[in-house]
């Protein structure tokens, strides 16, 4: 499908809304019908708008076309497949209300669709792929690029995941409080990992990375729009995403190479996103609940505060709490970066070696950074090990640049 005449993120946002509303009619068992109608709607838009120009209210135009195409579908199927039609649709499907693209119906449908896609019957990786395709309108090729995988691999993963969804018989309808409480943790975890796929992306494609992050934020905002899902944890996760996204432009140079935190141009940080992060974090802290998202958001907040003299002490204290709540090797290594800022590199090296994470690329990357100021040879060895272990071409380029600098520094020292 050619979306060249469709502006910006209109396809991403409106495609998923149309699919979500139509899935209330067709159910997940027949999600392909909803997707076909949504795709046909955008095909008609690309053809019509190329000739007649973009209408004054493009979203209303899309909803009207989708609504009419849905009605046409049932008119045609009634002629020759009446029995199938009756088996597929719920009672009262022909009422005008079922086809409405009101803001409330869209919001309710999107929320239900998020909970349907973030289903523990699928692996986390499959949930993220489904979220990208169904909730965000990503093509198989775009998902493959984001995961550095072959399109055929992604296609098979999506097919299996869709079969599991159909077998689960989850209905796209207004969710009960009990269903939300049961599934919200899974939903938040999926959105968290979806965001991380963009923020810690292995691809050099900055557009894909930013799209992944912005889509995760958009879906989190859908959760904050409903009283049952607008929890302190949800707000904390959204705060974390805003803080992290604020530094995206400063994290890579024009060649796509990563820029270390210490060397980032703080003028490139997005102050509006930092303010939004502050807003959501303050609101997330109304109450006694402290989740991993609260702690990670607070750490991200301190990273965006360049003036406080004690910020690394604050960050280290938060990491101490975080490793207690949910330990992971990455969290432990991030904590040691903060530890080095507070207690010095030598102490951090001693602590890092206790972790025994020799097969972890981040471990060697951290040791390379910690040794860089005092022992160029060891730093180079660890950076070379990181290059062997990482799949990220961008990271390889950055490390090769660091190694080049260290070798020059070592050569200059030898001459002296």
Tab-separated table of C-alpha atoms in Angstrom:
chain	number	residue	atom	x	y	z
A	1	UNK	CA	0.000	0.000	0.000
A	2	UNK	CA	1.243	3.493	-0.855
A	3	UNK	CA	0.913	5.900	2.065
A	4	UNK	CA	2.984	8.649	0.456
A	5	UNK	CA	-0.013	10.992	0.289
A	6	UNK	CA	-0.968	10.358	3.937
A	7	UNK	CA	0.678	12.849	6.314
A	8	UNK	CA	3.012	12.057	9.188
A	9	UNK	CA	1.796	9.655	11.828
A	10	UNK	CA	-1.822	9.675	10.626
A	11	UNK	CA	-1.523	6.107	9.335
A	12	UNK	CA	0.147	4.851	12.544
A	13	UNK	CA	-2.434	6.358	14.890
A	14	UNK	CA	-5.671	6.080	12.901
A	15	UNK	CA	-5.084	2.603	11.442
A	16	UNK	CA	-4.859	1.108	14.937
A	17	UNK	CA	-7.954	3.020	16.091
A	18	UNK	CA	-10.005	1.781	13.136
A	19	UNK	CA	-8.863	-1.823	13.658
A	20	UNK	CA	-9.665	-1.635	17.383
A	21	UNK	CA	-13.221	-0.357	16.810
A	22	UNK	CA	-13.887	-2.893	14.043
A	23	UNK	CA	-12.600	-5.743	16.229
A	24	UNK	CA	-15.482	-5.031	18.621
A	25	UNK	CA	-17.691	-6.011	15.705
A	26	UNK	CA	-15.695	-8.890	14.224
A	27	UNK	CA	-13.890	-10.138	17.380
A	28	UNK	CA	-10.243	-11.174	17.469
A	29	UNK	CA	-11.147	-14.461	15.835
A	30	UNK	CA	-11.697	-12.490	12.618
A	31	UNK	CA	-9.164	-9.692	13.131
A	32	UNK	CA	-7.974	-10.049	9.520
A	33	UNK	CA	-11.355	-8.763	8.282
A	34	UNK	CA	-11.007	-5.653	10.460
A	35	UNK	CA	-7.446	-5.140	9.182
A	36	UNK	CA	-8.515	-5.592	5.547
A	37	UNK	CA	-11.217	-2.933	5.925
A	38	UNK	CA	-8.747	-0.557	7.630
A	39	UNK	CA	-6.167	-1.186	4.869
A	40	UNK	CA	-8.791	-0.616	2.151
A	41	UNK	CA	-9.730	2.638	3.873
A	42	UNK	CA	-6.154	3.891	3.685
A	43	UNK	CA	-5.755	2.644	0.119
A	44	UNK	CA	-8.780	4.722	-0.862
A	45	UNK	CA	-7.320	7.691	1.055
A	46	UNK	CA	-3.967	7.478	-0.740
A	47	UNK	CA	-5.725	7.298	-4.129
A	48	UNK	CA	-8.321	9.989	-3.432
A	49	UNK	CA	-6.076	12.458	-1.623
A	50	UNK	CA	-3.428	12.240	-4.359
A	51	UNK	CA	-6.001	13.628	-6.807
A	52	UNK	CA	-8.308	15.780	-4.670
A	53	UNK	CA	-5.925	16.824	-1.906
A	54	UNK	CA	-6.112	16.114	1.823
A	55	UNK	CA	-9.575	16.914	3.238
A	56	UNK	CA	-10.076	19.552	5.946
A	57	UNK	CA	-10.726	16.814	8.542
A	58	UNK	CA	-8.773	13.731	7.388
A	59	UNK	CA	-9.564	11.596	10.452
A	60	UNK	CA	-13.326	12.138	10.055
A	61	UNK	CA	-12.953	11.260	6.358
A	62	UNK	CA	-11.183	8.011	7.256
A	63	UNK	CA	-13.794	7.049	9.868
A	64	UNK	CA	-16.653	7.692	7.423
A	65	UNK	CA	-15.016	5.520	4.746
A	66	UNK	CA	-14.258	2.739	7.277
A	67	UNK	CA	-17.851	2.873	8.525
A	68	UNK	CA	-19.260	2.646	4.991
A	69	UNK	CA	-16.887	-0.161	4.020
A	70	UNK	CA	-18.002	-2.143	7.092
A	71	UNK	CA	-21.655	-1.710	6.130
A	72	UNK	CA	-20.835	-2.743	2.550
A	73	UNK	CA	-19.049	-5.835	3.811
A	74	UNK	CA	-22.150	-7.042	5.651
A	75	UNK	CA	-24.418	-6.220	2.741
A	76	UNK	CA	-22.290	-8.314	0.393
A	77	UNK	CA	-21.830	-11.216	2.790
A	78	UNK	CA	-25.579	-11.311	3.483
A	79	UNK	CA	-26.218	-12.130	-0.173
A	80	UNK	CA	-24.221	-15.359	-0.373
A	81	UNK	CA	-22.922	-16.262	3.096
A	82	UNK	CA	-25.767	-15.582	5.475
A	83	UNK	CA	-24.923	-18.454	7.772
A	84	UNK	CA	-21.309	-17.398	8.174
A	85	UNK	CA	-22.429	-13.834	8.784
A	86	UNK	CA	-24.722	-14.912	11.613
A	87	UNK	CA	-22.020	-17.061	13.195
A	88	UNK	CA	-19.489	-14.257	13.100
A	89	UNK	CA	-21.287	-11.235	14.369
A	90	UNK	CA	-22.805	-10.450	17.771
A	91	UNK	CA	-26.490	-9.656	18.183
A	92	UNK	CA	-27.450	-6.160	17.075
A	93	UNK	CA	-24.427	-5.599	14.886
A	94	UNK	CA	-26.361	-3.525	12.380
A	95	UNK	CA	-27.228	-0.846	14.910
A	96	UNK	CA	-25.616	2.496	14.074
A	97	UNK	CA	-23.974	2.643	17.498
A	98	UNK	CA	-21.799	-0.400	16.723
A	99	UNK	CA	-20.154	1.473	13.846
A	100	UNK	CA	-19.592	4.735	15.697
A	101	UNK	CA	-16.097	6.218	15.722
A	102	UNK	CA	-16.849	8.442	18.680
A	103	UNK	CA	-13.931	9.423	20.913
A	104	UNK	CA	-15.341	7.245	23.718
A	105	UNK	CA	-15.801	4.197	21.496
A	106	UNK	CA	-12.292	4.618	20.054
A	107	UNK	CA	-10.790	5.017	23.534
A	108	UNK	CA	-12.629	1.981	24.934
A	109	UNK	CA	-11.771	-0.125	21.868
A	110	UNK	CA	-8.080	0.818	21.933
A	111	UNK	CA	-7.823	0.030	25.621
A	112	UNK	CA	-9.455	-3.367	25.126
A	113	UNK	CA	-7.202	-4.062	22.143
A	114	UNK	CA	-4.070	-3.250	24.168
A	115	UNK	CA	-5.173	-5.775	26.797
A	116	UNK	CA	-5.973	-8.345	24.111
A	117	UNK	CA	-2.570	-8.034	22.434
A	118	UNK	CA	-0.596	-8.007	25.709
A	119	UNK	CA	-1.643	-11.561	26.409
A	120	UNK	CA	0.556	-13.874	28.467
A	121	UNK	CA	-0.411	-16.795	26.189
A	122	UNK	CA	2.301	-15.352	23.924
A	123	UNK	CA	5.973	-14.765	24.679
A	124	UNK	CA	7.059	-11.201	25.459
A	125	UNK	CA	8.819	-11.001	22.083
A	126	UNK	CA	5.645	-12.088	20.290
A	127	UNK	CA	3.571	-9.581	22.295
A	128	UNK	CA	5.885	-6.757	21.222
A	129	UNK	CA	5.671	-7.831	17.566
A	130	UNK	CA	1.869	-7.963	17.794
A	131	UNK	CA	1.766	-4.580	19.504
A	132	UNK	CA	3.856	-3.080	16.716
A	133	UNK	CA	1.688	-4.585	13.984
A	134	UNK	CA	-1.834	-4.350	15.430
A	135	UNK	CA	-1.603	-1.396	17.829
A	136	UNK	CA	0.963	0.708	15.950
A	137	UNK	CA	0.438	-0.160	12.282
A	138	UNK	CA	4.024	-1.293	11.607
A	139	UNK	CA	4.596	-3.461	8.543
A	140	UNK	CA	6.357	-6.835	8.764
A	141	UNK	CA	9.415	-5.245	7.112
A	142	UNK	CA	9.537	-2.408	9.671
A	143	UNK	CA	9.261	-4.867	12.563
A	144	UNK	CA	12.011	-6.997	11.033
A	145	UNK	CA	14.227	-3.892	10.751
A	146	UNK	CA	13.541	-2.991	14.390
A	147	UNK	CA	14.499	-6.489	15.567
A	148	UNK	CA	17.328	-6.949	13.019
A	149	UNK	CA	15.525	-10.112	11.937
A	150	UNK	CA	14.444	-11.606	8.606
A	151	UNK	CA	10.886	-10.633	7.505
A	152	UNK	CA	10.027	-14.330	7.142
A	153	UNK	CA	11.003	-14.954	10.793
A	154	UNK	CA	8.782	-12.083	11.967
A	155	UNK	CA	5.915	-13.257	9.742
A	156	UNK	CA	5.996	-16.740	11.309
A	157	UNK	CA	6.209	-15.281	14.829
A	158	UNK	CA	3.166	-13.083	14.140
A	159	UNK	CA	1.167	-15.975	12.655
A	160	UNK	CA	1.767	-18.122	15.737
A	161	UNK	CA	0.940	-15.240	18.070
A	162	UNK	CA	-2.293	-14.439	16.211
A	163	UNK	CA	-3.360	-18.089	16.416
A	164	UNK	CA	-2.843	-17.985	20.191
A	165	UNK	CA	-4.953	-14.809	20.424
A	166	UNK	CA	-7.780	-16.391	18.446
A	167	UNK	CA	-7.674	-19.510	20.611
A	168	UNK	CA	-7.870	-17.396	23.778
A	169	UNK	CA	-11.370	-16.097	22.798
A	170	UNK	CA	-10.652	-12.663	24.304
A	171	UNK	CA	-13.481	-10.243	23.468
A	172	UNK	CA	-12.909	-6.629	22.405
A	173	UNK	CA	-15.414	-5.037	24.776
A	174	UNK	CA	-15.504	-2.773	27.807
A	175	UNK	CA	-13.119	-4.324	30.321
A	176	UNK	CA	-14.171	-5.155	33.843
A	177	UNK	CA	-12.171	-3.979	36.840
A	178	UNK	CA	-11.231	-7.602	37.629
A	179	UNK	CA	-9.859	-8.194	34.078
A	180	UNK	CA	-7.833	-4.988	34.228
A	181	UNK	CA	-6.283	-5.852	37.607
A	182	UNK	CA	-5.431	-9.326	36.343
A	183	UNK	CA	-3.725	-8.156	33.131
A	184	UNK	CA	-2.377	-4.644	33.841
A	185	UNK	CA	1.063	-5.852	34.982
A	186	UNK	CA	1.520	-7.718	31.693
A	187	UNK	CA	0.373	-4.692	29.687
A	188	UNK	CA	2.781	-2.332	31.466
A	189	UNK	CA	5.661	-4.785	31.046
A	190	UNK	CA	4.964	-5.115	27.305
A	191	UNK	CA	4.842	-1.328	26.816
A	192	UNK	CA	8.029	-0.971	28.894
A	193	UNK	CA	9.842	-3.491	26.695
A	194	UNK	CA	8.369	-1.980	23.525
A	195	UNK	CA	9.849	1.373	24.565
A	196	UNK	CA	13.196	-0.253	25.345
A	197	UNK	CA	13.280	-1.800	21.853
A	198	UNK	CA	13.432	1.778	20.594
A	199	UNK	CA	15.562	3.370	23.292
A	200	UNK	CA	18.201	0.630	23.353
A	201	UNK	CA	17.716	-0.258	19.700
A	202	UNK	CA	20.352	-2.322	17.896
A	203	UNK	CA	19.474	-0.710	14.569
A	204	UNK	CA	21.123	2.412	13.148
A	205	UNK	CA	17.759	3.616	11.818
A	206	UNK	CA	16.962	6.639	13.997
A	207	UNK	CA	13.446	6.951	12.532
A	208	UNK	CA	12.499	3.426	13.626
A	209	UNK	CA	14.000	3.997	17.075
A	210	UNK	CA	12.036	7.214	17.609
A	211	UNK	CA	8.843	5.652	16.228
A	212	UNK	CA	9.069	2.742	18.671
A	213	UNK	CA	9.483	5.132	21.608
A	214	UNK	CA	6.702	7.477	20.510
A	215	UNK	CA	4.284	4.581	19.931
A	216	UNK	CA	4.985	3.200	23.423
A	217	UNK	CA	4.265	6.660	24.860
A	218	UNK	CA	1.048	6.941	22.825
A	219	UNK	CA	-0.214	3.592	24.128
A	220	UNK	CA	0.713	4.516	27.710
A	221	UNK	CA	-1.293	7.738	27.270
A	222	UNK	CA	-4.302	5.603	26.273
A	223	UNK	CA	-3.970	3.850	29.652
A	224	UNK	CA	-3.905	7.175	31.518
A	225	UNK	CA	-7.168	8.097	29.793
A	226	UNK	CA	-9.131	5.441	31.701
A	227	UNK	CA	-9.747	5.673	35.454
A	228	UNK	CA	-9.117	1.938	35.983
A	229	UNK	CA	-5.735	1.935	34.196
A	230	UNK	CA	-4.557	5.409	35.239
A	231	UNK	CA	-2.643	3.954	38.190
A	232	UNK	CA	0.521	5.266	39.917
A	233	UNK	CA	2.496	2.547	38.092
A	234	UNK	CA	1.135	3.655	34.711
A	235	UNK	CA	2.006	7.294	35.412
A	236	UNK	CA	5.495	6.299	36.601
A	237	UNK	CA	6.088	4.294	33.416
A	238	UNK	CA	4.935	7.238	31.304
A	239	UNK	CA	7.243	9.570	33.266
A	240	UNK	CA	10.161	7.193	32.598
A	241	UNK	CA	9.380	7.154	28.862
A	242	UNK	CA	9.204	10.960	28.715
A	243	UNK	CA	12.519	11.428	30.548
A	244	UNK	CA	14.309	8.845	28.408
A	245	UNK	CA	12.838	10.150	25.146
A	246	UNK	CA	13.956	13.677	26.010
A	247	UNK	CA	17.591	12.605	25.455
A	248	UNK	CA	17.132	10.625	22.225
A	249	UNK	CA	18.439	13.356	19.903
A	250	UNK	CA	21.612	13.727	21.990
A	251	UNK	CA	22.437	10.016	22.201
A	252	UNK	CA	23.735	9.624	18.634
A	253	UNK	CA	25.765	11.766	16.237
A	254	UNK	CA	25.046	12.396	12.528
A	255	UNK	CA	26.760	9.109	11.642
A	256	UNK	CA	24.483	7.139	13.971
A	257	UNK	CA	27.240	6.453	16.503
A	258	UNK	CA	26.313	6.417	20.195
A	259	UNK	CA	27.408	9.378	22.305
A	260	UNK	CA	28.315	8.567	25.912
A	261	UNK	CA	26.216	10.296	28.579
A	262	UNK	CA	29.136	12.468	29.740
A	263	UNK	CA	29.657	13.775	26.194
A	264	UNK	CA	26.023	14.489	25.255
A	265	UNK	CA	25.045	18.018	24.188
A	266	UNK	CA	22.482	18.940	26.850
A	267	UNK	CA	21.108	21.678	24.595
A	268	UNK	CA	19.661	18.890	22.448
A	269	UNK	CA	17.600	17.496	25.333
A	270	UNK	CA	13.864	18.041	24.815
A	271	UNK	CA	12.785	20.315	27.681
A	272	UNK	CA	9.074	19.880	26.929
A	273	UNK	CA	9.364	16.112	27.387
A	274	UNK	CA	11.337	16.614	30.607
A	275	UNK	CA	8.519	18.824	31.926
A	276	UNK	CA	5.953	16.150	30.987
A	277	UNK	CA	8.093	13.571	32.764
A	278	UNK	CA	8.135	15.775	35.871
A	279	UNK	CA	4.346	16.134	35.709
A	280	UNK	CA	3.684	12.391	35.487
A	281	UNK	CA	6.293	11.497	38.104
A	282	UNK	CA	4.836	13.968	40.633
A	283	UNK	CA	1.361	12.538	40.025
A	284	UNK	CA	2.692	8.963	40.228
A	285	UNK	CA	3.979	9.646	43.742
A	286	UNK	CA	0.598	10.499	45.277
A	287	UNK	CA	0.297	7.493	47.556
A	288	UNK	CA	2.568	4.911	49.167
A	289	UNK	CA	3.180	2.672	46.149
A	290	UNK	CA	6.762	2.320	44.887
A	291	UNK	CA	7.258	0.145	41.825
A	292	UNK	CA	10.264	-0.510	39.601
A	293	UNK	CA	8.792	2.100	37.237
A	294	UNK	CA	8.829	4.714	40.023
A	295	UNK	CA	12.486	3.999	40.760
A	296	UNK	CA	13.551	3.948	37.099
A	297	UNK	CA	11.623	7.174	36.434
A	298	UNK	CA	13.328	8.824	39.407
A	299	UNK	CA	16.742	7.689	38.118
A	300	UNK	CA	15.897	9.092	34.670
A	301	UNK	CA	14.773	12.348	36.327
A	302	UNK	CA	18.161	12.772	38.019
A	303	UNK	CA	19.908	12.100	34.702
A	304	UNK	CA	18.054	15.077	33.207
A	305	UNK	CA	19.058	17.331	36.129
A	306	UNK	CA	22.581	18.511	35.250
A	307	UNK	CA	23.106	21.016	38.087
A	308	UNK	CA	22.638	19.115	41.371
A	309	UNK	CA	25.999	18.337	43.022
A	310	UNK	CA	24.683	15.215	44.751
A	311	UNK	CA	22.765	13.778	41.813
A	312	UNK	CA	24.942	10.660	41.505
A	313	UNK	CA	24.455	9.882	45.206
A	314	UNK	CA	20.695	10.116	44.611
A	315	UNK	CA	20.949	7.877	41.551
A	316	UNK	CA	23.091	5.297	43.390
A	317	UNK	CA	20.592	5.174	46.274
A	318	UNK	CA	17.736	4.573	43.825
A	319	UNK	CA	19.676	1.777	42.119
A	320	UNK	CA	20.225	0.168	45.534
A	321	UNK	CA	16.429	0.017	45.920
A	322	UNK	CA	15.884	-1.124	42.333
A	323	UNK	CA	18.215	-4.145	42.514
A	324	UNK	CA	16.341	-5.189	45.677
A	325	UNK	CA	12.929	-4.999	43.968
A	326	UNK	CA	13.961	-6.584	40.653
A	327	UNK	CA	17.540	-7.711	40.077
A	328	UNK	CA	18.918	-7.980	36.567
A	329	UNK	CA	22.502	-7.936	35.252
A	330	UNK	CA	21.799	-4.698	33.334
A	331	UNK	CA	20.471	-2.983	36.473
A	332	UNK	CA	23.521	-4.140	38.440
A	333	UNK	CA	25.864	-2.789	35.750
A	334	UNK	CA	23.990	0.521	35.544
A	335	UNK	CA	24.295	0.785	39.311
A	336	UNK	CA	28.076	0.367	39.006
A	337	UNK	CA	28.231	3.279	36.549
A	338	UNK	CA	26.634	5.438	39.272
A	339	UNK	CA	28.933	3.832	41.868
A	340	UNK	CA	31.953	4.911	39.799
A	341	UNK	CA	30.674	8.483	39.745
A	342	UNK	CA	30.400	8.512	43.541
A	343	UNK	CA	33.292	6.306	44.714
A	344	UNK	CA	35.686	6.310	41.763
A	345	UNK	CA	36.540	3.921	38.927
A	346	UNK	CA	38.922	1.678	40.861
A	347	UNK	CA	36.251	0.688	43.398
A	348	UNK	CA	33.695	0.171	40.622
A	349	UNK	CA	36.096	-2.161	38.767
A	350	UNK	CA	36.469	-4.298	41.906
A	351	UNK	CA	32.682	-4.457	42.333
A	352	UNK	CA	32.110	-5.185	38.624
A	353	UNK	CA	34.477	-8.150	38.595
A	354	UNK	CA	32.518	-9.697	41.484
A	355	UNK	CA	29.451	-9.921	39.191
A	356	UNK	CA	31.115	-12.558	36.971
A	357	UNK	CA	29.285	-11.529	33.782
A	358	UNK	CA	32.041	-12.387	31.289
A	359	UNK	CA	29.569	-13.306	28.531
A	360	UNK	CA	27.678	-10.005	28.781
A	361	UNK	CA	28.539	-7.253	26.264
A	362	UNK	CA	27.441	-4.473	28.661
A	363	UNK	CA	29.795	-5.865	31.335
A	364	UNK	CA	32.808	-5.553	29.041
A	365	UNK	CA	31.619	-2.169	27.801
A	366	UNK	CA	31.435	-0.873	31.368
A	367	UNK	CA	34.890	-2.256	32.251
A	368	UNK	CA	36.297	-0.698	29.083
A	369	UNK	CA	34.894	2.660	30.181
A	370	UNK	CA	36.179	2.246	33.752
A	371	UNK	CA	39.713	1.261	32.659
A	372	UNK	CA	39.974	3.919	29.910
A	373	UNK	CA	41.476	6.568	32.183
A	374	UNK	CA	44.139	4.385	33.824
A	375	UNK	CA	44.925	1.288	31.739
A	376	UNK	CA	44.486	1.652	27.966
A	377	UNK	CA	45.473	-1.962	27.256
A	378	UNK	CA	42.781	-3.416	29.531
A	379	UNK	CA	40.232	-0.933	28.248
A	380	UNK	CA	40.963	-1.965	24.651
A	381	UNK	CA	40.690	-5.676	25.529
A	382	UNK	CA	37.260	-5.157	27.101
A	383	UNK	CA	36.038	-2.972	24.229
A	384	UNK	CA	37.182	-5.615	21.727
A	385	UNK	CA	35.273	-8.260	23.708
A	386	UNK	CA	32.179	-6.040	23.628
A	387	UNK	CA	32.460	-5.754	19.834
A	388	UNK	CA	32.503	-9.579	19.585
A	389	UNK	CA	29.429	-9.939	21.798
A	390	UNK	CA	27.162	-7.093	20.649
A	391	UNK	CA	24.778	-7.333	17.674
A	392	UNK	CA	24.469	-3.563	17.374
A	393	UNK	CA	26.378	-2.158	14.419
A	394	UNK	CA	26.046	1.294	15.931
A	395	UNK	CA	27.683	0.145	19.165
A	396	UNK	CA	30.495	-1.571	17.235
A	397	UNK	CA	31.259	1.682	15.386
A	398	UNK	CA	31.271	3.689	18.619
A	399	UNK	CA	33.609	1.239	20.356
A	400	UNK	CA	35.986	1.064	17.406
A	401	UNK	CA	36.226	4.853	17.642
A	402	UNK	CA	37.008	4.606	21.378
A	403	UNK	CA	39.682	1.973	20.725
A	404	UNK	CA	41.262	4.229	18.096
A	405	UNK	CA	41.417	7.084	20.628
A	406	UNK	CA	42.946	4.829	23.280
A	407	UNK	CA	45.612	3.545	20.872
A	408	UNK	CA	46.548	7.113	19.930
A	409	UNK	CA	46.729	8.031	23.602
A	410	UNK	CA	48.863	4.967	24.339
A	411	UNK	CA	51.195	5.737	21.418
A	412	UNK	CA	51.593	9.337	22.602
A	413	UNK	CA	52.458	8.045	26.092
A	414	UNK	CA	55.019	5.621	24.694
A	415	UNK	CA	56.772	8.460	22.803
A	416	UNK	CA	57.042	10.491	26.010
